[in-house]
mmCIF file of C-alpha atoms in Angstrom:
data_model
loop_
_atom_site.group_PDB
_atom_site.id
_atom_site.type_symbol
_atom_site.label_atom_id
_atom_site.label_comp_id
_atom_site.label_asym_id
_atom_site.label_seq_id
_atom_site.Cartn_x
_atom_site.Cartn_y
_atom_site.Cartn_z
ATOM 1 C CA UNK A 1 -20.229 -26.148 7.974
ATOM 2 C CA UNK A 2 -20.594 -22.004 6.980
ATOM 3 C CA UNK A 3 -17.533 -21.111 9.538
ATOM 4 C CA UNK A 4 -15.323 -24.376 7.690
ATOM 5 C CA UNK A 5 -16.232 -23.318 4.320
ATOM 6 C CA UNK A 6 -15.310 -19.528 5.459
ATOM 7 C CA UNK A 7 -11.972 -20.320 6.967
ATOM 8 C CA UNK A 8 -10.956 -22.700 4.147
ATOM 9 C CA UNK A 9 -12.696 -19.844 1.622
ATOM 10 C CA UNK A 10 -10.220 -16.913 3.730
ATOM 11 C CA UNK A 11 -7.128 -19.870 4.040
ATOM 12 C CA UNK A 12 -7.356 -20.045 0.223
ATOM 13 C CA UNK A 13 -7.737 -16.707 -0.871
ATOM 14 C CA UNK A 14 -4.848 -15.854 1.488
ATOM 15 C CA UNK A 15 -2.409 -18.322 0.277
ATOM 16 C CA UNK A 16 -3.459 -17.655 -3.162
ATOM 17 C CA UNK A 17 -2.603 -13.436 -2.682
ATOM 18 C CA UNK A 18 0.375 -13.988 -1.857
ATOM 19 C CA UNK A 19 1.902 -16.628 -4.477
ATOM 20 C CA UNK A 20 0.303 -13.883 -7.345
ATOM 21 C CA UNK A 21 1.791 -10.803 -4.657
ATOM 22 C CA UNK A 22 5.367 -12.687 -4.897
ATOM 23 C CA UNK A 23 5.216 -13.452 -8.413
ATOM 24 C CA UNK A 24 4.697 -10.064 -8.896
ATOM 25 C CA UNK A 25 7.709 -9.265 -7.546
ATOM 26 C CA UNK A 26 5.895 -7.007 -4.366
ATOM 27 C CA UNK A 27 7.648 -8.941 -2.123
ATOM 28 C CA UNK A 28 10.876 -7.140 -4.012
ATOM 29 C CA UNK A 29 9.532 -3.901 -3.519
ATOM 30 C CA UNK A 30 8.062 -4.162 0.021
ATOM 31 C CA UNK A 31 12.312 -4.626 0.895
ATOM 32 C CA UNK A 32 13.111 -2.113 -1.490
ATOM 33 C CA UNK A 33 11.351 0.484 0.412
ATOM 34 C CA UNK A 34 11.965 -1.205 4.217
ATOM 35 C CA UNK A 35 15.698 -0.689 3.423
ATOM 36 C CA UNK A 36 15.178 3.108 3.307
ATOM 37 C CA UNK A 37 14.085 5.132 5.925
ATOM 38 C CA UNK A 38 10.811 6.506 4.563
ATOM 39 C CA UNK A 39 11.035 10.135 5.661
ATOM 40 C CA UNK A 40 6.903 10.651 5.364
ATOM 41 C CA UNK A 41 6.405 7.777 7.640
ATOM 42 C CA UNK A 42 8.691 9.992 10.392
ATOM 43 C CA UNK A 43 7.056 12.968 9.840
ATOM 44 C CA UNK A 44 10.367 14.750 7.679
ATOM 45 C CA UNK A 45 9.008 13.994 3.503
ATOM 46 C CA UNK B 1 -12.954 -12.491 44.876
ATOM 47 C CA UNK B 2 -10.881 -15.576 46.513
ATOM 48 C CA UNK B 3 -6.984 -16.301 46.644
ATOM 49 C CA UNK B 4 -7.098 -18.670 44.128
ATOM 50 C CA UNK B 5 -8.711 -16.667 41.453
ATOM 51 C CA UNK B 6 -7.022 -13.468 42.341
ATOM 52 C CA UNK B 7 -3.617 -15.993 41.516
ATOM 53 C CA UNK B 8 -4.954 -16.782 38.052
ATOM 54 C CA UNK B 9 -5.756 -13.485 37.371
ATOM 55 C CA UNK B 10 -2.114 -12.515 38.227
ATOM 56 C CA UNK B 11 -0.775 -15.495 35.898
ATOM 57 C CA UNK B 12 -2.481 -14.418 33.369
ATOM 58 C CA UNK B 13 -1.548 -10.968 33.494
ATOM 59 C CA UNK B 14 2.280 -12.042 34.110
ATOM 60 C CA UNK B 15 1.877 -14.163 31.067
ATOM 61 C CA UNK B 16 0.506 -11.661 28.861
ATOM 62 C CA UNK B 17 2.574 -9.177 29.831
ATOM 63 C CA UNK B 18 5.979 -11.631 29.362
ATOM 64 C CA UNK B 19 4.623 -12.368 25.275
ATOM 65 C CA UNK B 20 3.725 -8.794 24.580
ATOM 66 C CA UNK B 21 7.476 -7.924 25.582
ATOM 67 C CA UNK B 22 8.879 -10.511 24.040
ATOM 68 C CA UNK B 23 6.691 -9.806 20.815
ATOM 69 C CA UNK B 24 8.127 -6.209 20.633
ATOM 70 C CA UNK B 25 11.702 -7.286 21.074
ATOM 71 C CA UNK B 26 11.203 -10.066 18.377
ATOM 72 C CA UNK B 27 9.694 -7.508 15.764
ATOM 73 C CA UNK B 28 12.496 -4.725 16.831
ATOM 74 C CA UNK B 29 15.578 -7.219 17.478
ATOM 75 C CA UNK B 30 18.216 -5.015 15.536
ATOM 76 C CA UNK B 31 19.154 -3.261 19.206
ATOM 77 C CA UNK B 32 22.434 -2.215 16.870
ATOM 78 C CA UNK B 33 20.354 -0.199 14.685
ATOM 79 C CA UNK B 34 19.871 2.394 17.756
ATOM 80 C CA UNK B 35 24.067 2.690 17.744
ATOM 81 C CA UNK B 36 24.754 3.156 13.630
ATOM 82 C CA UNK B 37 22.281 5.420 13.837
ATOM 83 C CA UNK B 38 20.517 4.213 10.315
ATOM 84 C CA UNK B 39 18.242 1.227 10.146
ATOM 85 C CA UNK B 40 18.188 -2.628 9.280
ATOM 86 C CA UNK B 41 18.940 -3.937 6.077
ATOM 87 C CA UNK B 42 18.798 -7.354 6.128
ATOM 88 C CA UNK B 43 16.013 -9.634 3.840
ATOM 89 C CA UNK B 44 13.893 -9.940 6.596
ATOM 90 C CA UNK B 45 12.685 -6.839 5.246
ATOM 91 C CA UNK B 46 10.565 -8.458 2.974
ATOM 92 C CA UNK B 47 8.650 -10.066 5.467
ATOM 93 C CA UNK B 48 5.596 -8.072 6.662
ATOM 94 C CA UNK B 49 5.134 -8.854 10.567
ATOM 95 C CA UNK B 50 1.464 -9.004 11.347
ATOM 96 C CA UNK B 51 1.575 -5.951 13.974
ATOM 97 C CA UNK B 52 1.839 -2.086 13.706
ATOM 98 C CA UNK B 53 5.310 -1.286 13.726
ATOM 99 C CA UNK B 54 7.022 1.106 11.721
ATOM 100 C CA UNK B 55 9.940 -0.265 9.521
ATOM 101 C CA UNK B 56 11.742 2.579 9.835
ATOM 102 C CA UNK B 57 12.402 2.017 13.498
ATOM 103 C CA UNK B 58 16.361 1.640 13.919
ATOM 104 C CA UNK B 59 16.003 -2.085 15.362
ATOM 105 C CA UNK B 60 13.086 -2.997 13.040
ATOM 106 C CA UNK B 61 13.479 -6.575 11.584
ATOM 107 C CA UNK B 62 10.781 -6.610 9.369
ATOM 108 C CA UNK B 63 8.032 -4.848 7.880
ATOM 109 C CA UNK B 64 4.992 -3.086 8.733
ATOM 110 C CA UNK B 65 2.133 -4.672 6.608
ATOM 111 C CA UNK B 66 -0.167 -0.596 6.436
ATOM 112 C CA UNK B 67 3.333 0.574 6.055
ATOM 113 C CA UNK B 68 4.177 -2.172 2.977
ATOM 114 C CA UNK B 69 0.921 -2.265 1.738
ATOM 115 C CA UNK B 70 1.111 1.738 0.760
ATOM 116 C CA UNK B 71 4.562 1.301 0.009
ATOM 117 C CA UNK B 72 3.105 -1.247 -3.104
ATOM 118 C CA UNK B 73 0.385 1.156 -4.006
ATOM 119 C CA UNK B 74 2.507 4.266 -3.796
ATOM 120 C CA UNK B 75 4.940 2.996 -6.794
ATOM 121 C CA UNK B 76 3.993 2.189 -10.503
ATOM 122 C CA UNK B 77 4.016 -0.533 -10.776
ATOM 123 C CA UNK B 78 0.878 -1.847 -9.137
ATOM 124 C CA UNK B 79 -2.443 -0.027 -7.441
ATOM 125 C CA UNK B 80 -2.981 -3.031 -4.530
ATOM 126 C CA UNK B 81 -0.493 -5.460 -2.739
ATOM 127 C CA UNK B 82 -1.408 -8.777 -2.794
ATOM 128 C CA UNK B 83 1.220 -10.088 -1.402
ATOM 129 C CA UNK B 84 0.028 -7.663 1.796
ATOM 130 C CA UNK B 85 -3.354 -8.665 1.359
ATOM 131 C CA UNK B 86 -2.595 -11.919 1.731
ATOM 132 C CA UNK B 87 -0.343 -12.303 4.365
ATOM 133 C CA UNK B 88 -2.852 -10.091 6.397
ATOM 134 C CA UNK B 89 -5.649 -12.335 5.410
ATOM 135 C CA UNK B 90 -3.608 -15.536 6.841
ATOM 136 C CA UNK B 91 -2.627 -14.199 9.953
ATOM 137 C CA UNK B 92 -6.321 -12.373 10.056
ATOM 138 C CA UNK B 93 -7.961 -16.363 9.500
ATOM 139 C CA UNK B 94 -5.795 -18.371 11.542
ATOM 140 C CA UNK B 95 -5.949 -15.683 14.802
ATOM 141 C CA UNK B 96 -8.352 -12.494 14.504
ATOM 142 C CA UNK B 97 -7.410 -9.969 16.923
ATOM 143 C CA UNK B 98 -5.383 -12.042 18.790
ATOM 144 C CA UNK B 99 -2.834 -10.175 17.491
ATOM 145 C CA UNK B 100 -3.518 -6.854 18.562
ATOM 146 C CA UNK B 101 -3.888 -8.198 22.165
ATOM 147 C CA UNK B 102 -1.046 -10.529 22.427
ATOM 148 C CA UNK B 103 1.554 -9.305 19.783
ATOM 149 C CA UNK B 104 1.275 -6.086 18.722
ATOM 150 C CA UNK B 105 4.088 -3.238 20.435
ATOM 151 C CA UNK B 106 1.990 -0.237 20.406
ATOM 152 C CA UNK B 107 -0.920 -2.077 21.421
ATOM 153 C CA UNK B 108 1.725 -3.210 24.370
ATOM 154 C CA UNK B 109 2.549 0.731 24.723
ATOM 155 C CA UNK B 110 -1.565 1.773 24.985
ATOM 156 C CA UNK B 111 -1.749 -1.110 27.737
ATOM 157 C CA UNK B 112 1.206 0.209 29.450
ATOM 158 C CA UNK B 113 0.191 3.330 30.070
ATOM 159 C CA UNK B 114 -3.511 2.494 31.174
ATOM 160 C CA UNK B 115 -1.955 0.754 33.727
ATOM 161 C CA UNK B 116 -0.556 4.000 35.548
ATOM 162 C CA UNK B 117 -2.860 4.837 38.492
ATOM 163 C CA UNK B 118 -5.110 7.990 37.334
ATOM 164 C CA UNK B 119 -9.118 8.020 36.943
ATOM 165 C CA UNK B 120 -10.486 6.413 33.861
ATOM 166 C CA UNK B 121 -12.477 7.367 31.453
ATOM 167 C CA UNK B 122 -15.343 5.338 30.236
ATOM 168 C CA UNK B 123 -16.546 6.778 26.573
ATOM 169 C CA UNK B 124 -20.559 7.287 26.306
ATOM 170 C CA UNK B 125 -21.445 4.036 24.404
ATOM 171 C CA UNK B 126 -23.300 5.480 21.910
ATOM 172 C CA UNK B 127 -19.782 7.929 20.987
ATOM 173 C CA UNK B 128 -17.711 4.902 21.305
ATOM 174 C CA UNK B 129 -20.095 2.480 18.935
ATOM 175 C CA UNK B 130 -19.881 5.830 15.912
ATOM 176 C CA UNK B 131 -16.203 6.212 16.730
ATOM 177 C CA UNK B 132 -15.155 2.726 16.209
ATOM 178 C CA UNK B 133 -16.587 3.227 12.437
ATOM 179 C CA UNK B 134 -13.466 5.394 12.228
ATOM 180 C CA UNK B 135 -10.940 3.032 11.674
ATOM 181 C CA UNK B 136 -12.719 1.033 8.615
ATOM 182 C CA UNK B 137 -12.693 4.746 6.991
ATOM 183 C CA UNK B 138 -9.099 4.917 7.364
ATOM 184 C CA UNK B 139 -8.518 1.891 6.126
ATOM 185 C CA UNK B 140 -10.428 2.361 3.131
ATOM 186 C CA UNK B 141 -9.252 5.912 2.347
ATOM 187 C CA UNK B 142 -6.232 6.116 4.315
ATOM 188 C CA UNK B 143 -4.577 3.097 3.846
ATOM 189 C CA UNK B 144 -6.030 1.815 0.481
ATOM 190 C CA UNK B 145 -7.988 4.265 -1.748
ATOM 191 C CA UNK B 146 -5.685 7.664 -1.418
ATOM 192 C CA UNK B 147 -2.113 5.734 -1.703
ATOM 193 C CA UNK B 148 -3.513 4.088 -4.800
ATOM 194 C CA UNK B 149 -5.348 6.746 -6.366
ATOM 195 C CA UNK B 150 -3.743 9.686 -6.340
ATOM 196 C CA UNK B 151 -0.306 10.207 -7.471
ATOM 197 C CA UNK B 152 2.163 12.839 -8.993
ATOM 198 C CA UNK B 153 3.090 13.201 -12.459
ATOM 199 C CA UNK B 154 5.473 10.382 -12.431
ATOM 200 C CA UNK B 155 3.059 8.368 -11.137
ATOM 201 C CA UNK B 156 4.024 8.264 -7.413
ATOM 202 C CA UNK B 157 1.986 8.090 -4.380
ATOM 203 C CA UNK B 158 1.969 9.238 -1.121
ATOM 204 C CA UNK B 159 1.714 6.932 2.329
ATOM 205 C CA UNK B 160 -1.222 9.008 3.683
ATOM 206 C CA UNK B 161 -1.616 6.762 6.960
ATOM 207 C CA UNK B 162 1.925 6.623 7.856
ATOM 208 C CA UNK B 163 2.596 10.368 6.903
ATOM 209 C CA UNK B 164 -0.483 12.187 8.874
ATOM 210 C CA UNK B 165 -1.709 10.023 10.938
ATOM 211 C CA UNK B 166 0.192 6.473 11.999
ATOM 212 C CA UNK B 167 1.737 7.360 15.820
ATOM 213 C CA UNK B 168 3.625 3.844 15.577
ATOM 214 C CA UNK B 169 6.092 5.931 13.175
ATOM 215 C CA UNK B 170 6.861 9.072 15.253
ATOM 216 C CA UNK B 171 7.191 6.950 18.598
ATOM 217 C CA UNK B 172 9.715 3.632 16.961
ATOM 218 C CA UNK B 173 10.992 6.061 14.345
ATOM 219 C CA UNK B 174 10.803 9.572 14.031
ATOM 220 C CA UNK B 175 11.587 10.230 17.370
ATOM 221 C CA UNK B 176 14.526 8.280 17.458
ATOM 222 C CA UNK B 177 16.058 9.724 14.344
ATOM 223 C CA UNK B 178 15.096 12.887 15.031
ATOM 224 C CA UNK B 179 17.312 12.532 18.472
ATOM 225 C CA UNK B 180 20.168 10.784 16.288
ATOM 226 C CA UNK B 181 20.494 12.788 13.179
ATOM 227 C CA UNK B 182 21.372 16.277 13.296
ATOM 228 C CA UNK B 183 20.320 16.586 9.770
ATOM 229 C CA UNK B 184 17.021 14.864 9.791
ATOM 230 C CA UNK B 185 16.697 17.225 12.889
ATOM 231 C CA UNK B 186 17.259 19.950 10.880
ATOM 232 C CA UNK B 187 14.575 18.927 8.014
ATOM 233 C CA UNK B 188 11.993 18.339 10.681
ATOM 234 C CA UNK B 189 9.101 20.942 10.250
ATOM 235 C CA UNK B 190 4.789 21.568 10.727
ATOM 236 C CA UNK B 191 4.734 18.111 9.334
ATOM 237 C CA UNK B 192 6.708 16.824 11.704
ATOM 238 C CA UNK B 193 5.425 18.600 14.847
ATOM 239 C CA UNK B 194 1.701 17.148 13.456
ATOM 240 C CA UNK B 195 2.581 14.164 13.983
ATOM 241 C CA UNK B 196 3.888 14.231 17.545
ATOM 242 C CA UNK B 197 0.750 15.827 18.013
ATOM 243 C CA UNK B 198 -1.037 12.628 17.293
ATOM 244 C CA UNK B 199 1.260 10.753 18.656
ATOM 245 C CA UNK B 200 1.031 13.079 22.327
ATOM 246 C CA UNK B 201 -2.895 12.543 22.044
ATOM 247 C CA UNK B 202 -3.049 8.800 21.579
ATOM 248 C CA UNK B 203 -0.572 8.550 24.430
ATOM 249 C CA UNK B 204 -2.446 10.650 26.493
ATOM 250 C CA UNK B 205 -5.713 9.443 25.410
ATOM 251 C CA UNK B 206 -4.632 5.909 26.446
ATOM 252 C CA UNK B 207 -4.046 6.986 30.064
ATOM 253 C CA UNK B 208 -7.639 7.332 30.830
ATOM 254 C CA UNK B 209 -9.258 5.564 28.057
ATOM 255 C CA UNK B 210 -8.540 1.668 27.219
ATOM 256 C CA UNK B 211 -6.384 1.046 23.789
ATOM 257 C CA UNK B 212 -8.223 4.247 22.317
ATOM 258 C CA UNK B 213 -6.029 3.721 18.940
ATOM 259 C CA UNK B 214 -6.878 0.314 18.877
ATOM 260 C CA UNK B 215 -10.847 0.907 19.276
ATOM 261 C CA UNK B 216 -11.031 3.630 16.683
ATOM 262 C CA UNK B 217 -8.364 4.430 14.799
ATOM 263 C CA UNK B 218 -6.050 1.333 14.015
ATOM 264 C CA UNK B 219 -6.561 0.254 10.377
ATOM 265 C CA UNK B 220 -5.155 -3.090 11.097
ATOM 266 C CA UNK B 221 -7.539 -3.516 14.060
ATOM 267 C CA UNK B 222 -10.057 -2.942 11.214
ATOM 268 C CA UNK B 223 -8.568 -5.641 8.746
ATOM 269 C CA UNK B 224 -8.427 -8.372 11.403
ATOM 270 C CA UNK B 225 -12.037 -7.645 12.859
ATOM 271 C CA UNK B 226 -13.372 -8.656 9.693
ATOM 272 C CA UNK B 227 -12.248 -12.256 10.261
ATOM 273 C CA UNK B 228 -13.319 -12.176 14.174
ATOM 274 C CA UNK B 229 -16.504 -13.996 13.693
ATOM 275 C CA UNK B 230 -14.765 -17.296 11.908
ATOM 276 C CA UNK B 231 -10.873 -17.164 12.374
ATOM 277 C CA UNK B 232 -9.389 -20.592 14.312
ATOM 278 C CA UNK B 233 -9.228 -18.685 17.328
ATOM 279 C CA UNK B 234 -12.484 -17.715 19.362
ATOM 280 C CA UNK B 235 -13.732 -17.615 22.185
ATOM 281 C CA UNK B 236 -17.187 -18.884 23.303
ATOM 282 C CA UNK B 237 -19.569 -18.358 27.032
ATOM 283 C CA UNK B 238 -21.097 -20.924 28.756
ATOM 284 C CA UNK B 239 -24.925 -19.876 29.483
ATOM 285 C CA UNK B 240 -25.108 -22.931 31.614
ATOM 286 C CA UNK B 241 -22.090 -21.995 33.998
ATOM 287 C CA UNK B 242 -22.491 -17.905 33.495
ATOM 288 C CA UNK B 243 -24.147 -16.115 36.773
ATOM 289 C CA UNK B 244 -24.255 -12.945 34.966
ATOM 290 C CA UNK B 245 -21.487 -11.211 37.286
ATOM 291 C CA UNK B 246 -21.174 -9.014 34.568
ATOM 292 C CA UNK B 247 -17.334 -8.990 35.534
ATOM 293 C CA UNK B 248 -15.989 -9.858 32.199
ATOM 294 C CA UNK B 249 -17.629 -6.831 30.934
ATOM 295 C CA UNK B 250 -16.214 -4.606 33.405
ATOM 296 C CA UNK B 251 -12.862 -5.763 32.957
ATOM 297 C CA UNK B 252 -12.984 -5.694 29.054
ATOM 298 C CA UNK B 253 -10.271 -3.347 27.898
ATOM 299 C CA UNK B 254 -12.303 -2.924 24.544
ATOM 300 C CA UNK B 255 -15.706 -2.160 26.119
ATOM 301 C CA UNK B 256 -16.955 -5.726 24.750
ATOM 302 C CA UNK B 257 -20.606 -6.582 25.488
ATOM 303 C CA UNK B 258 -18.686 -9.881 26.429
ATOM 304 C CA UNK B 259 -22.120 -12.237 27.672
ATOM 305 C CA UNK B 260 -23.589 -11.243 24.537
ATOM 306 C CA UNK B 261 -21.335 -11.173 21.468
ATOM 307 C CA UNK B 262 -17.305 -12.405 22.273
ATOM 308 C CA UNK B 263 -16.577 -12.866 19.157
ATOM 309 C CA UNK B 264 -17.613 -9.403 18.120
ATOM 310 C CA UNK B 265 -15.018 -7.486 15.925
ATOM 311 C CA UNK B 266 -13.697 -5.822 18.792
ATOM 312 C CA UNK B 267 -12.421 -8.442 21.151
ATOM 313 C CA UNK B 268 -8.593 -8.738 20.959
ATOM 314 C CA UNK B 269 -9.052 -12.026 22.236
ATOM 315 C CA UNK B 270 -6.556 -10.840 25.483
ATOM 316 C CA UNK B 271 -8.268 -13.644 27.818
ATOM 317 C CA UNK B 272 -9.270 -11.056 30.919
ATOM 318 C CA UNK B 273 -12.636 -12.198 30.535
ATOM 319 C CA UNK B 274 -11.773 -15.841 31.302
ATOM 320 C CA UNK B 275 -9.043 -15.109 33.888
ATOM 321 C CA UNK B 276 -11.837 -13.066 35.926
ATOM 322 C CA UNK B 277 -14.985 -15.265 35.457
ATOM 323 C CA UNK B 278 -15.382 -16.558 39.197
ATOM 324 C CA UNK B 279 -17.566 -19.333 37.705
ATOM 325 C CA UNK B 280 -15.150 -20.443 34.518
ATOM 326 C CA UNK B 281 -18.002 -19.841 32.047
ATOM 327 C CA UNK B 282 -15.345 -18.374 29.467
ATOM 328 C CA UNK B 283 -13.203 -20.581 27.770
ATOM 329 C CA UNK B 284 -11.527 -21.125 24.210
ATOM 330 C CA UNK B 285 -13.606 -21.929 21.473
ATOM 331 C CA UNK B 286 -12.742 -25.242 19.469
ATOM 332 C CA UNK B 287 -12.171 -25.473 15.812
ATOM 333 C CA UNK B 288 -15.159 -27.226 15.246
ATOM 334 C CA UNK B 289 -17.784 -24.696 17.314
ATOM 335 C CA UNK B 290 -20.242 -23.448 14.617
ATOM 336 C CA UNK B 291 -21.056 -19.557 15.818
ATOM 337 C CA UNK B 292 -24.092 -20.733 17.625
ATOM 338 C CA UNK B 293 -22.036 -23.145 20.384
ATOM 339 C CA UNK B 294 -20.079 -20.042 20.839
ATOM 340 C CA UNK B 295 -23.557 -19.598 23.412
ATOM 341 C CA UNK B 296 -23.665 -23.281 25.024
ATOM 342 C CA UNK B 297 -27.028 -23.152 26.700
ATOM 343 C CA UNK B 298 -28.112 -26.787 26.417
#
């Protein structure tokens, strides 16, 4: 009973972080930066 | 150990070893990227895979969530992703760590090398048990607190995990731009030369010593331990069948007390626990197991 109320408590949460993440428009600027290559991430910035 | 269980543990190996190659082809498909020398910029870019690898690797199809998720905080528009958190939390709910032992390239790399024939290591337990706090503190200051926290005076952030310490991002993509771009060569400096560092000691490290990124320093390890204990996939010991071998534990490339807690944070759920048992005690847990079957001693 805890571990289904967990899951569907994580399952909801989840789905729910990223509708409000996407309406935010983060799903814009997560390919706005993957597009680049980010310098600091190869050791150049 | 008889013919018929040394074949299963072969299988299994085979069969691990054929996903975790096919995994790290899926996530860096764009083979191309390697010959225009620049990177993938397709929409699939907006999709954060659920393993380590660095979306600046040429052939990278989509994005690194630790990678995206300081990307989010870095800007100004928001302090946390969401959208990250989210995903992560999915992925983290539906299969724990199977990820990390199944899916994830560098994890693929770390397993790689163990496999070359040198003496191994085994880290004092009580070291490794205070070491594998390590990665929760870069995940909390690292990954999330520093990115979104501190920032210049137009409000921009830095990617603290991926610049210092992430080896994922010199191995898929600072090396190989660094090798293709005479003038990224030319910009490379201390910073630079850090960070092969890193990446030269987690390489070597993972000669003698089992996934030692994965067991103390991988923040994503960290995230998807937390869900372990109650994600759809687990694993569970039969006390009834179990004649205390003790060869799961031995084989455990995590150091997992495997008789006594499988489901602990640390098991990436790789299945060379259940391939070994001689008397099939390990198995897949079912959806419906409350945390106490997980032991089935009636």
């Amino acid at each position: 009973m805890k571990l289904t109320l967990m899951r569907t408590a994580a399952f909801l949460a989840g789905t729910a972080f990223v509708i409000i993440g996407v309406m935010r428009g983060e799903a814009g600027e997560v390919l706005e930066k993957a597009v680049r290559i980010c310098l600091e991430c190869i050791g150049i910035g | 150990m008889s013919r018929m269980h040394r074949d299963r543990v072969k299988r299994h190996s085979r069969l691990r070893f054929a996903i975790q190659l096919a995994a790290a082809a899926l996530s860096n498909g764009y083979a191309a990227g390697f010959a225009e020398k620049t990177i993938f910029t397709g929409r699939s870019k907006a999709v954060c895979l659920p393993v380590l690898n660095c979306y600046s690797c040429p052939a990278a199809l989509g994005s690194c969530p630790i990678g995206a998720m300081q990307a989010v905080a870095n800007g100004t528009r928001h302090s946390i992703s969401f959208y990250v958190l989210g995903t992560l939390t999915l992925f983290g709910v539906i299969f724990g760590r199977l990820i990390c032992g199944f899916l994830c390239p560098f994890g693929f790399v770390q397993d790689l090398l163990y496999k070359l024939p040198t003496p191994k290591l085994k880290v004092p337990r009580r070291a490794d048990k205070l070491l594998r706090y390590l990665k929760y503190v870069i995940l909390a200051v690292f990954v999330i607190l520093l990115p979104a926290l501190l920032s210049d005076r137009f409000g921009l952030g830095e990617p603290w995990f991926c610049k210092y310490i992430c080896p994922a991002g010199t191995l898929e993509g600072g090396i190989p731009h660094i090798l293709m771009n005479e003038k990224l060569r030319a910009l490379a400096g201390a910073l630079f030369w850090w960070k092969l560092g890193v990446l030269i000691a987690v390489l070597a490290a993972s000669v003698f010593i089992s996934r030692p990124f994965c067991r103390y320093l991988c923040p994503l390890g960290a995230f998807y331990s937390l869900f372990n204990r109650f994600s759809l996939y687990r694993m569970k010991v039969d006390d009834k069948k179990c004649i205390g071998c003790g060869k799961c534990d031995d084989c455990c490339p995590m150091a997992v007390d495997v008789r006594k807690d499988i489901n602990c944070g640390e098991c990436i759920r790789c299945g060379r626990c259940r391939a070994v048992c001689p008397a099939n005690a390990i198995d897949r847990a079912g959806l419906t197991d409350s945390p106490a079957a997980e032991r089935e001693t009636t």
